[in-house]
mmCIF file of C-alpha atoms in Angstrom:
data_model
loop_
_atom_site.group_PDB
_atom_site.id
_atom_site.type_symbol
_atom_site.label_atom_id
_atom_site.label_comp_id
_atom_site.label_asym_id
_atom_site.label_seq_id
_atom_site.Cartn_x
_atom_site.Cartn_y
_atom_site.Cartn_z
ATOM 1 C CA UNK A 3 -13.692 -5.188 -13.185
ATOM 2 C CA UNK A 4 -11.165 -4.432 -11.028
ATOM 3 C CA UNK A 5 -11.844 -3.714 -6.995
ATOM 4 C CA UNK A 6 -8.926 -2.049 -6.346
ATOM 5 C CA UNK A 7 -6.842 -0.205 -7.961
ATOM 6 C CA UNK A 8 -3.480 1.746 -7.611
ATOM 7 C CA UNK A 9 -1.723 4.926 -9.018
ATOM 8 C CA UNK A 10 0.773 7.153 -8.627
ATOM 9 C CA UNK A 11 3.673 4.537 -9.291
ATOM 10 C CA UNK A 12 7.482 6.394 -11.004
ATOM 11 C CA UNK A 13 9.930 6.862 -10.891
ATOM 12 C CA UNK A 14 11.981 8.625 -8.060
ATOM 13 C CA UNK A 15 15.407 9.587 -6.731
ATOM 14 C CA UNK A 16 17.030 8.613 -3.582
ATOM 15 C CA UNK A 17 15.866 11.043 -0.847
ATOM 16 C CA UNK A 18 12.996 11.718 -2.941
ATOM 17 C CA UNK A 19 9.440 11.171 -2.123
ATOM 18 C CA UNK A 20 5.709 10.163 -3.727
ATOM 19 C CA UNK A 21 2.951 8.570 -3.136
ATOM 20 C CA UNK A 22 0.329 5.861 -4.288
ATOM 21 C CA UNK A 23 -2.730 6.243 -4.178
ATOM 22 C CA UNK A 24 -5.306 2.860 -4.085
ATOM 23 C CA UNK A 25 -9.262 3.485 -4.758
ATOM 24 C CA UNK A 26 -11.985 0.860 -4.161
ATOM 25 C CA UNK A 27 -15.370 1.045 -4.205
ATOM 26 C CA UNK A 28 -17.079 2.624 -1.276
ATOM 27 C CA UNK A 29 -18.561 -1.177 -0.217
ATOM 28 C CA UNK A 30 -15.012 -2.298 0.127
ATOM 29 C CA UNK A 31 -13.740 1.052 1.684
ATOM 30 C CA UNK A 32 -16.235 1.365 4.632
ATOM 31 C CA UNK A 33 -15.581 -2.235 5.977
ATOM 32 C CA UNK A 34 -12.067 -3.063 5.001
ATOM 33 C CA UNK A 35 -8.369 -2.691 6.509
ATOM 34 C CA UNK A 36 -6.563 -1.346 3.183
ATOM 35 C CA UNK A 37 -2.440 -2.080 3.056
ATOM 36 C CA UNK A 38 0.075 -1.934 0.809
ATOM 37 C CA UNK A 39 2.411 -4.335 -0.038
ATOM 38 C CA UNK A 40 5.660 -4.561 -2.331
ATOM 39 C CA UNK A 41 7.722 -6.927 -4.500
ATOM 40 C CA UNK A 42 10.838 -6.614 -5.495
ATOM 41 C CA UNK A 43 12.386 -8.961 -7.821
ATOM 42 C CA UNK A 44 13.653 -12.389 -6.745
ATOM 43 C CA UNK A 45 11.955 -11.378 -2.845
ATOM 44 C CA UNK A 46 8.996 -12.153 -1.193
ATOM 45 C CA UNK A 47 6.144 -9.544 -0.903
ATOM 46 C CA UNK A 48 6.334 -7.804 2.002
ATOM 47 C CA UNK A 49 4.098 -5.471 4.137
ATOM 48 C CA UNK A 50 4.644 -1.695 3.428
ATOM 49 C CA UNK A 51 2.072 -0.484 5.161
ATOM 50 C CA UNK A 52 -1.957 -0.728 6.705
ATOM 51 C CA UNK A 53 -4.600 1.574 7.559
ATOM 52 C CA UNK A 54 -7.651 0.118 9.793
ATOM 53 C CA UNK A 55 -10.947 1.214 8.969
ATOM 54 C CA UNK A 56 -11.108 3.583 12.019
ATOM 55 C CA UNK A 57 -7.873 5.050 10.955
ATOM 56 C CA UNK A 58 -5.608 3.124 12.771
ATOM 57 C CA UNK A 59 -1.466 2.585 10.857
ATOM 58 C CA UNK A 60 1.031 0.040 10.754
ATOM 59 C CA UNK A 61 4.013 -0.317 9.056
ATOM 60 C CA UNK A 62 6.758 -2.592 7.689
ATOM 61 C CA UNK A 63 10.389 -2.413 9.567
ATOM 62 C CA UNK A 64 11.726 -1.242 6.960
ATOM 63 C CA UNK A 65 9.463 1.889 6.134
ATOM 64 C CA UNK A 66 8.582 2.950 9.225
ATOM 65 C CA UNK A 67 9.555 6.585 10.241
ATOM 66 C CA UNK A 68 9.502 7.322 6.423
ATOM 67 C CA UNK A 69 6.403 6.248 4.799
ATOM 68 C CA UNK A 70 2.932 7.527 6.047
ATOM 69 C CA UNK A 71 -0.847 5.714 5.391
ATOM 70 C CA UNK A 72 -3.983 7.589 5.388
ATOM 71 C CA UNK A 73 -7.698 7.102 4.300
ATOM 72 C CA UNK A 74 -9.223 9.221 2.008
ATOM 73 C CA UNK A 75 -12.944 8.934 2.662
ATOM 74 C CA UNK A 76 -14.312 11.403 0.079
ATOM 75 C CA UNK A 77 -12.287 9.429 -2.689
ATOM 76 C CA UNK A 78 -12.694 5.552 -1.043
ATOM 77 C CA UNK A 79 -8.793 5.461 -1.386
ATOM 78 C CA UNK A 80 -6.040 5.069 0.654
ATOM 79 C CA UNK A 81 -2.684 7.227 -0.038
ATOM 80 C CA UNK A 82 0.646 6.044 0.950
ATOM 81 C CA UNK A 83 2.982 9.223 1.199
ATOM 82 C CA UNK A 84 6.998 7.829 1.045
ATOM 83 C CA UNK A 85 8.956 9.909 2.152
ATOM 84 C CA UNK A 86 13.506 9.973 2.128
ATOM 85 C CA UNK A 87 13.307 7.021 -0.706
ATOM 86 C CA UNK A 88 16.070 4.939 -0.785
ATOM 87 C CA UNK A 89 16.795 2.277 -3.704
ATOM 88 C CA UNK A 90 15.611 -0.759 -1.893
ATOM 89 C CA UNK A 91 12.439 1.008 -1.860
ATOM 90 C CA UNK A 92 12.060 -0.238 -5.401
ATOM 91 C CA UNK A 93 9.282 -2.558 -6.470
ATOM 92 C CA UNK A 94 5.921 -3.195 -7.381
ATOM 93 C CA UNK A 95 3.540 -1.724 -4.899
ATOM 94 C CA UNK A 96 0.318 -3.326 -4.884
ATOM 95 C CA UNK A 97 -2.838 -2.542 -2.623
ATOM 96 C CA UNK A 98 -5.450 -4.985 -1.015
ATOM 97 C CA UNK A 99 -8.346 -4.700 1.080
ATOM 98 C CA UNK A 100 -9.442 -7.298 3.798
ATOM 99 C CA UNK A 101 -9.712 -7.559 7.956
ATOM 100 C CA UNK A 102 -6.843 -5.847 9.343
ATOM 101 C CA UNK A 103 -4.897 -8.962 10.731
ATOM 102 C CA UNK A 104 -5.251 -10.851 6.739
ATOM 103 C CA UNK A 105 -4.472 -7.165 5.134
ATOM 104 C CA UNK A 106 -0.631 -7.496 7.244
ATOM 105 C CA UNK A 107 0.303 -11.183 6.190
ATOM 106 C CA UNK A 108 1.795 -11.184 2.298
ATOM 107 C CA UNK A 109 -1.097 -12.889 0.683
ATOM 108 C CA UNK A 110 -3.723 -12.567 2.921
ATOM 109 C CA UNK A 111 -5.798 -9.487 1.449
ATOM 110 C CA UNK A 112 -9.372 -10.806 -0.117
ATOM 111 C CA UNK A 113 -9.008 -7.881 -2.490
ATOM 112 C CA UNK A 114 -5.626 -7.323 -4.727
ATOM 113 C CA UNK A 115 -4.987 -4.319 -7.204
ATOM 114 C CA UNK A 116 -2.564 -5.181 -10.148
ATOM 115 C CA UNK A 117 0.110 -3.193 -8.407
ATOM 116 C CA UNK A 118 1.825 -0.307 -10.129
ATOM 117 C CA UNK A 119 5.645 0.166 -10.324
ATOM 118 C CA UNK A 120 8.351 2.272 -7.956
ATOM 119 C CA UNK A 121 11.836 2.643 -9.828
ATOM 120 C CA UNK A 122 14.159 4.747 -7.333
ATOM 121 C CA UNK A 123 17.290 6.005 -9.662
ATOM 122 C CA UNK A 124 19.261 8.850 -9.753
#
């Protein structure tokens, strides 16, 4: 079974937009930073973007301005809106759920979804 898990992956084109969604159980959801991370090939994961639990957003240098995080309470999800797309937004996206400073650092989530796929083409 499967704590977290994400959708909404696709493909895109540059200066598109969508977003990826991550849902958890409502245990995990209540007490838990949620981020998102990515992968591209041959690179290291990187941070895309966290949500604390009372709201509160950060984001990666490289998404920031573009790319918005927000908690869905109803649905125990988290939903990462991206916004202008540009290829090197390409990449497995995958979500995780831990305390907010473990959720920013590339491996530190306690919780990791499989990850679903971004292809940006035009």
């Amino acid at each position: 079974q499967l704590e977290l898990v994400e959708s909404g992956g696709g493909s895109v084109q540059p200066g598109g937009s969508l977003a990826v969604s991550c849902t958890t159980s409502k245990d995990i959801f209540m007490v838990n930073a949620l981020a998102f991370h990515r992968q591209r090939p041959g690179q290291q994961r990187e941070l895309v973007a966290a949500i604390s639990t009372s709201g509160t957003p950060a984001y990666g240098d490289a998404v920031r301005g573009r790319f918005s995080i927000s908690r869905v309470h109803s649905e125990n999800s988290a939903i990462l809106r991206m916004n202008s797309i540009v290829p090197e937004d390409a990449g497995v996206y995958y979500c995780t759920a831990g305390t907010w400073t473990n959720v920013q650092r590339p491996i530190g989530g306690r919780w990791w979804g499989p990850g679903t796929q971004v292809t940006v083409s035009s």
